[in-house]
Amino acid sequence: VTFTPDWVGGGFTYSTEYGFAGATELAFSDILGNHQIYFSSDLFSNVTESNFVLQYWYLPRRVNMGAALFQEKYFYLTSDASILEEKLYGGASLFSYPLDKFRRVDLELSAYAIQQSYIWARGGTWWKREGGRGEIFIPTLSFVRDTAIWGSTGPVAGTRSRIAAGKSAKLT
């Protein structure tokens, strides 16, 4: 299988305080469109501070199958003026069964590891305390209806709707 680029985009910047930052999106497929790879990332100073998603889709059969790896990092201001840092990383298996041209049933099996820590400043010094950690598994079943017509900047007509049901289960 030989992959060719379908979409490549991105940009970067440099700050004397934070270092390098940037965003990248890459999409590749084979000539028949049976295999697709998608990568999206934003970089902030180093890889552990960044968000990314890597997806692979296997599309030659009626059931479309995919796999994904991801890392997401979020910061929240708490009521006591500290910062909650939350890092999510994990993977997913994805299955999509088209019923017709506009409707499909999706099954997503996701596993997340969540790590939290608290950051605060006191006396001119930054402090960090590790918070909770846990792993969860989330199976989600969805019914999707999509009649969107796409233009160069996004959907220009039609509708998109999704009804989903999922249940999280704590792994540890």
XYZ file of N, CA and C in Angstrom:
516
model
N 0.855 -1.177 0.000
C 0.000 0.000 0.000
C 0.901 1.240 0.000
N 0.638 2.133 -0.941
C 1.388 3.381 -1.030
C 0.463 4.532 -0.641
N 0.890 5.338 0.327
C 0.088 6.461 0.793
C 0.549 7.745 0.114
N -0.430 8.603 -0.196
C -0.145 9.929 -0.725
C -0.864 10.945 0.142
N -0.345 12.167 0.230
C -0.993 13.172 1.084
C -2.314 13.669 0.488
N -3.336 13.728 1.329
C -4.617 14.328 0.965
C -4.698 15.757 1.495
N -4.119 15.974 2.663
C -4.169 17.276 3.304
C -2.948 17.423 4.201
N -2.265 18.543 4.092
C -1.148 18.869 4.968
C -1.284 20.341 5.328
N -1.282 20.640 6.604
C -1.404 22.031 7.030
C -0.775 22.222 8.384
N -0.505 23.471 8.718
C 0.047 23.762 10.030
C 0.731 25.105 10.075
N 1.303 25.378 11.203
C 2.036 26.616 11.422
C 2.749 26.540 12.757
N 3.658 27.485 12.991
C 4.364 27.479 14.274
C 4.728 28.902 14.671
N 5.094 29.037 15.925
C 5.515 30.320 16.474
C 6.573 30.069 17.543
N 7.289 31.115 17.897
C 8.293 31.015 18.963
C 8.110 32.172 19.925
N 8.148 31.872 21.208
C 8.068 32.881 22.254
C 9.273 32.719 23.170
N 9.879 33.818 23.586
C 11.028 33.733 24.496
C 10.617 33.202 25.865
N 9.339 33.310 26.218
C 8.881 32.815 27.509
C 8.471 31.339 27.463
N 7.788 30.916 26.378
C 7.245 29.563 26.307
C 7.983 28.643 25.348
N 8.809 29.173 24.474
C 9.509 28.359 23.493
C 8.671 28.186 22.238
N 8.840 27.053 21.581
C 8.126 26.793 20.329
C 6.699 26.322 20.592
N 5.805 26.703 19.690
C 4.425 26.227 19.703
C 3.981 26.127 18.253
N 3.111 25.170 17.990
C 2.639 25.020 16.617
C 1.517 24.028 16.524
N 0.946 23.948 15.338
C -0.132 23.006 15.064
C 0.128 22.351 13.717
N -0.257 21.092 13.616
C -0.042 20.326 12.394
C -1.247 19.429 12.146
N -1.658 19.331 10.890
C -2.660 18.360 10.475
C -2.162 17.668 9.226
N -2.208 16.342 9.239
C -1.765 15.538 8.109
C -2.807 14.463 7.837
N -3.169 14.292 6.573
C -4.089 13.225 6.178
C -3.515 12.533 4.952
N -3.480 11.209 4.998
C -2.935 10.400 3.907
C -3.919 9.289 3.576
N -3.940 8.861 2.318
C -4.735 7.708 1.918
C -4.062 7.018 0.745
N -4.498 5.787 0.488
C -4.003 5.093 -0.695
C -4.845 5.516 -1.899
N -4.467 5.070 -3.073
C -5.113 5.534 -4.303
C -6.596 5.152 -4.377
N -6.998 4.034 -3.762
C -8.397 3.618 -3.767
C -9.187 4.161 -2.578
N -8.510 4.756 -1.623
C -9.186 5.254 -0.430
C -9.538 4.162 0.554
N -8.923 2.989 0.430
C -9.206 1.885 1.346
C -8.522 2.032 2.696
N -7.439 2.784 2.725
C -6.676 2.994 3.957
C -6.484 4.497 4.132
N -6.791 4.998 5.330
C -6.608 6.420 5.613
C -5.877 6.582 6.934
N -4.960 7.536 6.961
C -4.231 7.891 8.178
C -4.419 9.381 8.404
N -4.741 9.744 9.644
C -4.926 11.148 9.999
C -4.143 11.433 11.269
N -3.412 12.555 11.282
C -2.656 12.973 12.461
C -2.896 14.459 12.676
N -3.188 14.825 13.901
C -3.368 16.223 14.270
C -2.662 16.460 15.595
N -1.965 17.587 15.691
C -1.221 17.873 16.913
C -1.074 19.370 17.110
N -1.001 19.763 18.357
C -0.523 21.100 18.690
C 0.625 20.930 19.679
N 1.690 21.641 19.451
C 2.904 21.503 20.259
C 3.085 22.744 21.109
N 3.251 22.549 22.408
C 3.557 23.633 23.336
C 4.791 23.255 24.129
N 5.900 23.794 23.790
C 7.211 23.658 24.441
C 7.800 22.248 24.402
N 7.021 21.189 24.648
C 7.526 19.820 24.527
C 6.357 18.857 24.286
N 6.663 17.626 23.967
C 5.641 16.652 23.583
C 4.682 16.341 24.728
N 5.155 16.316 25.975
C 4.277 15.970 27.092
C 3.253 17.059 27.388
N 3.454 18.268 26.896
C 2.516 19.370 27.098
C 1.551 19.514 25.924
N 1.619 18.638 24.950
C 0.901 18.804 23.694
C -0.323 17.910 23.608
N -1.207 18.256 22.687
C -2.367 17.443 22.343
C -2.104 16.788 21.003
N -2.546 15.549 20.839
C -2.435 14.918 19.531
C -3.467 13.809 19.390
N -3.773 13.478 18.138
C -4.601 12.320 17.816
C -4.026 11.693 16.554
N -3.934 10.372 16.559
C -3.485 9.607 15.403
C -4.563 8.569 15.110
N -5.113 8.597 13.880
C -6.172 7.672 13.499
C -5.770 6.887 12.261
N -6.198 5.641 12.221
C -6.056 4.813 11.025
C -7.428 4.231 10.707
N -7.832 4.298 9.443
C -9.114 3.737 9.003
C -8.873 2.694 7.928
N -9.549 1.547 8.067
C -9.542 0.459 7.089
C -10.937 0.426 6.475
N -11.058 0.790 5.182
C -12.355 1.069 4.588
C -12.810 0.172 3.425
N -12.115 -0.900 3.034
C -12.551 -1.617 1.834
C -13.790 -2.500 2.022
N -14.207 -2.786 3.224
C -15.350 -3.658 3.467
C -16.570 -2.829 3.866
N -17.700 -3.487 4.005
C -18.930 -2.772 4.380
C -18.789 -2.115 5.755
N -18.201 -2.825 6.704
C -17.965 -2.249 8.023
C -16.624 -1.512 7.975
N -16.672 -0.205 8.201
C -15.449 0.584 8.282
C -14.860 0.409 9.675
N -13.553 0.132 9.751
C -12.896 -0.114 11.030
C -11.754 0.874 11.215
N -11.595 1.341 12.435
C -10.530 2.289 12.695
C -9.938 2.089 14.075
N -8.798 2.729 14.267
C -8.130 2.729 15.564
C -7.564 4.124 15.788
N -7.495 4.533 17.035
C -6.993 5.868 17.351
C -6.160 5.833 18.625
N -5.144 6.676 18.664
C -4.358 6.964 19.867
C -4.435 8.464 20.085
N -4.499 8.888 21.354
C -4.635 10.317 21.605
C -4.047 10.717 22.947
N -3.763 12.010 23.048
C -3.352 12.642 24.299
C -3.949 14.044 24.302
N -4.605 14.386 25.399
C -5.207 15.710 25.541
C -4.819 16.268 26.899
N -4.557 17.565 26.936
C -4.182 18.205 28.187
C -5.032 19.461 28.373
N -5.633 19.597 29.559
C -6.526 20.714 29.845
C -6.109 21.372 31.163
N -6.397 22.652 31.271
C -6.136 23.414 32.487
C -7.425 24.111 32.904
N -7.764 24.029 34.211
C -8.971 24.652 34.741
C -8.593 25.481 35.958
N -9.191 26.662 36.075
C -9.003 27.497 37.254
C -9.999 27.048 38.312
N -9.518 26.717 39.511
C -10.386 26.231 40.584
C -10.862 27.393 41.444
N -11.790 27.101 42.361
C -12.365 28.147 43.212
C -11.353 28.752 44.181
N -10.277 28.033 44.526
C -9.258 28.575 45.429
C -8.071 29.180 44.671
N -8.276 29.515 43.385
C -7.285 30.181 42.526
C -6.082 29.305 42.185
N -6.194 28.010 42.406
C -5.161 27.109 41.912
C -5.573 26.643 40.515
N -4.690 25.941 39.842
C -4.964 25.452 38.500
C -5.015 23.930 38.546
N -6.106 23.371 38.029
C -6.217 21.929 37.904
C -5.704 21.555 36.523
N -4.679 20.718 36.482
C -4.123 20.216 35.225
C -4.653 18.800 35.029
N -5.298 18.569 33.897
C -5.864 17.256 33.627
C -5.308 16.736 32.312
N -4.729 15.545 32.354
C -4.156 14.926 31.161
C -4.907 13.631 30.884
N -5.402 13.513 29.652
C -6.105 12.317 29.212
C -5.294 11.688 28.093
N -5.098 10.398 28.163
C -4.438 9.709 27.061
C -5.016 8.309 26.966
N -5.001 7.775 25.757
C -5.571 6.459 25.572
C -5.726 6.091 24.118
N -6.683 5.200 23.880
C -6.902 4.708 22.531
C -8.351 4.311 22.333
N -8.696 4.044 21.071
C -10.058 3.671 20.747
C -10.068 2.733 19.548
N -11.050 1.864 19.534
C -11.381 1.056 18.363
C -12.702 1.590 17.838
N -12.789 1.757 16.524
C -13.949 2.397 15.924
C -14.529 1.497 14.835
N -15.855 1.354 14.822
C -16.541 0.555 13.824
C -17.742 1.345 13.323
N -17.911 1.402 12.015
C -19.006 2.155 11.416
C -19.689 1.287 10.366
N -21.009 1.087 10.522
C -21.775 0.240 9.603
C -22.802 1.112 8.883
N -22.589 1.376 7.578
C -23.548 2.209 6.849
C -24.845 1.439 6.555
N -25.976 2.067 6.859
C -27.279 1.481 6.557
C -27.718 1.863 5.145
N -27.417 3.075 4.745
C -27.642 3.566 3.395
C -26.724 4.778 3.189
N -26.993 5.573 2.180
C -26.109 6.694 1.847
C -26.038 7.748 2.965
N -27.100 7.884 3.758
C -27.171 8.972 4.725
C -27.218 8.530 6.187
N -27.361 7.234 6.454
C -27.496 6.769 7.840
C -26.490 5.666 8.127
N -26.015 5.646 9.377
C -25.066 4.608 9.776
C -25.181 4.359 11.281
N -24.623 3.232 11.704
C -24.516 2.887 13.117
C -23.032 2.825 13.443
N -22.616 3.509 14.510
C -21.220 3.550 14.932
C -21.064 2.895 16.295
N -19.967 2.188 16.475
C -19.580 1.629 17.765
C -18.167 2.093 18.061
N -17.986 2.711 19.213
C -16.664 3.185 19.639
C -16.338 2.560 20.989
N -15.162 1.941 21.076
C -14.678 1.349 22.320
C -13.441 2.119 22.729
N -13.575 2.978 23.741
C -12.483 3.873 24.147
C -11.965 3.520 25.527
N -10.667 3.632 25.701
C -10.038 3.460 27.012
C -9.215 4.711 27.299
N -9.452 5.331 28.449
C -8.788 6.565 28.840
C -8.007 6.351 30.130
N -6.861 6.966 30.223
C -6.171 7.133 31.501
C -6.231 8.630 31.808
N -6.630 8.971 33.008
C -6.780 10.371 33.405
C -5.865 10.627 34.584
N -5.065 11.676 34.453
C -4.123 12.046 35.506
C -4.343 13.514 35.844
N -4.515 13.817 37.139
C -4.753 15.187 37.566
C -3.656 15.653 38.509
N -3.366 16.946 38.432
C -2.458 17.572 39.392
C -2.904 19.014 39.605
N -2.472 19.590 40.717
C -2.842 20.955 41.067
C -1.591 21.821 41.086
N -1.709 23.016 40.531
C -0.593 23.962 40.447
C -1.040 25.262 41.099
N -0.168 25.847 41.940
C -0.489 27.133 42.558
C 0.790 27.901 42.842
N 0.624 29.199 43.036
C 1.769 30.072 43.347
C 1.624 30.577 44.773
N 2.750 30.543 45.501
C 2.763 31.073 46.868
C 4.146 31.630 47.138
N 4.216 32.869 47.536
C 5.497 33.495 47.858
C 6.430 33.599 46.661
N 5.881 33.784 45.458
C 6.700 33.914 44.261
C 7.225 32.600 43.704
N 6.785 31.463 44.274
C 7.226 30.149 43.808
C 6.016 29.338 43.350
N 6.198 28.614 42.243
C 5.137 27.733 41.745
C 5.269 26.362 42.392
N 4.151 25.805 42.842
C 4.098 24.501 43.484
C 3.196 23.581 42.670
N 3.489 22.279 42.747
C 2.669 21.310 42.041
C 2.453 20.097 42.933
N 1.200 19.667 43.040
C 0.842 18.487 43.828
C 0.073 17.524 42.933
N 0.485 16.256 42.942
C -0.208 15.244 42.140
C -1.593 15.002 42.724
N -2.569 14.872 41.846
C -3.946 14.603 42.261
C -4.315 13.168 41.979
N -5.524 12.976 41.556
C -6.023 11.633 41.308
C -5.575 11.067 39.974
N -5.705 9.759 39.865
C -5.394 9.054 38.627
C -6.390 7.913 38.504
N -6.833 7.669 37.280
C -7.766 6.579 37.065
C -7.814 6.184 35.604
N -8.337 5.006 35.366
C -8.515 4.503 34.011
C -9.973 4.133 33.836
N -10.533 4.507 32.684
C -11.924 4.172 32.406
C -12.070 3.609 30.994
N -13.110 2.828 30.816
C -13.461 2.233 29.530
C -14.856 2.720 29.174
N -15.047 3.211 27.943
C -16.341 3.755 27.530
C -16.760 3.158 26.191
N -17.679 2.213 26.189
C -18.270 1.777 24.923
C -19.433 2.717 24.577
N -19.518 3.132 23.320
C -20.573 4.036 22.874
C -21.172 3.525 21.571
N -22.482 3.429 21.534
C -23.217 3.022 20.335
C -24.004 4.225 19.841
N -23.886 4.545 18.537
C -24.513 5.749 17.988
C -25.268 5.432 16.705
N -26.342 6.187 16.494
C -27.044 6.209 15.216
C -26.806 7.597 14.627
N -26.325 7.647 13.382
C -25.943 8.912 12.755
C -26.739 9.098 11.475
N -27.261 10.314 11.279
C -27.893 10.712 10.017
C -27.135 11.935 9.518
N -26.618 11.858 8.290
C -25.759 12.917 7.762
C -26.105 13.179 6.292
N -26.753 14.308 6.051
C -27.069 14.716 4.684
C -26.322 15.991 4.308
N -25.251 16.287 5.034
C -24.504 17.531 4.808
C -23.880 17.551 3.417
N -23.943 18.716 2.805
C -23.267 18.966 1.542
C -22.125 19.916 1.848
N -20.911 19.504 1.493
C -19.712 20.239 1.881
C -19.262 21.205 0.791
N -18.860 22.381 1.234
C -18.215 23.365 0.370
C -16.751 23.470 0.764
N -16.060 24.470 0.265
C -14.625 24.605 0.547
C -14.336 25.004 1.987
N -15.313 25.572 2.700
C -15.078 26.013 4.078
C -15.862 25.211 5.106
N -16.588 24.191 4.665
C -17.368 23.392 5.595
C -18.730 23.077 5.006
N -19.669 22.585 5.841
C -20.987 22.235 5.322
C -21.761 23.482 4.887
N -22.422 23.407 3.723
C -23.186 24.539 3.197
C -24.684 24.245 3.156
N -25.064 22.985 3.265
C -26.482 22.619 3.269
C -26.620 21.234 3.899
N -27.858 20.862 4.220
C -28.119 19.555 4.805
C -28.105 19.594 6.320
N -28.243 18.431 6.930
C -28.248 18.329 8.389
C -27.356 17.173 8.831
N -26.912 17.273 10.072
C -26.153 16.194 10.692
C -26.731 15.975 12.080
N -27.039 14.727 12.416
C -27.564 14.427 13.744
C -26.989 13.099 14.224
N -26.914 12.984 15.551
C -26.337 11.791 16.167
C -27.040 11.537 17.488
N -27.502 10.307 17.662
C -28.069 9.872 18.936
C -27.137 8.781 19.446
N -26.656 8.947 20.683
C -25.652 8.023 21.208
C -26.011 7.592 22.621
N -25.569 6.386 22.967
C -25.689 5.871 24.321
C -24.365 5.224 24.684
N -23.873 5.548 25.862
C -22.615 4.994 26.329
C -22.636 4.822 27.827
N -21.729 4.026 28.320
C -21.626 3.773 29.760
C -20.159 3.635 30.117
N -19.705 4.433 31.045
C -18.306 4.350 31.454
C -18.144 3.306 32.564
N -17.014 2.649 32.539
C -16.680 1.661 33.561
C -15.279 1.954 34.058
N -15.126 2.077 35.375
C -13.826 2.341 35.961
C -12.978 1.071 35.889
N -11.749 1.214 35.347
C -10.870 0.061 35.232
C -10.011 -0.137 36.474
N -9.624 0.959 37.132
C -8.828 0.840 38.370
C -9.359 1.756 39.428
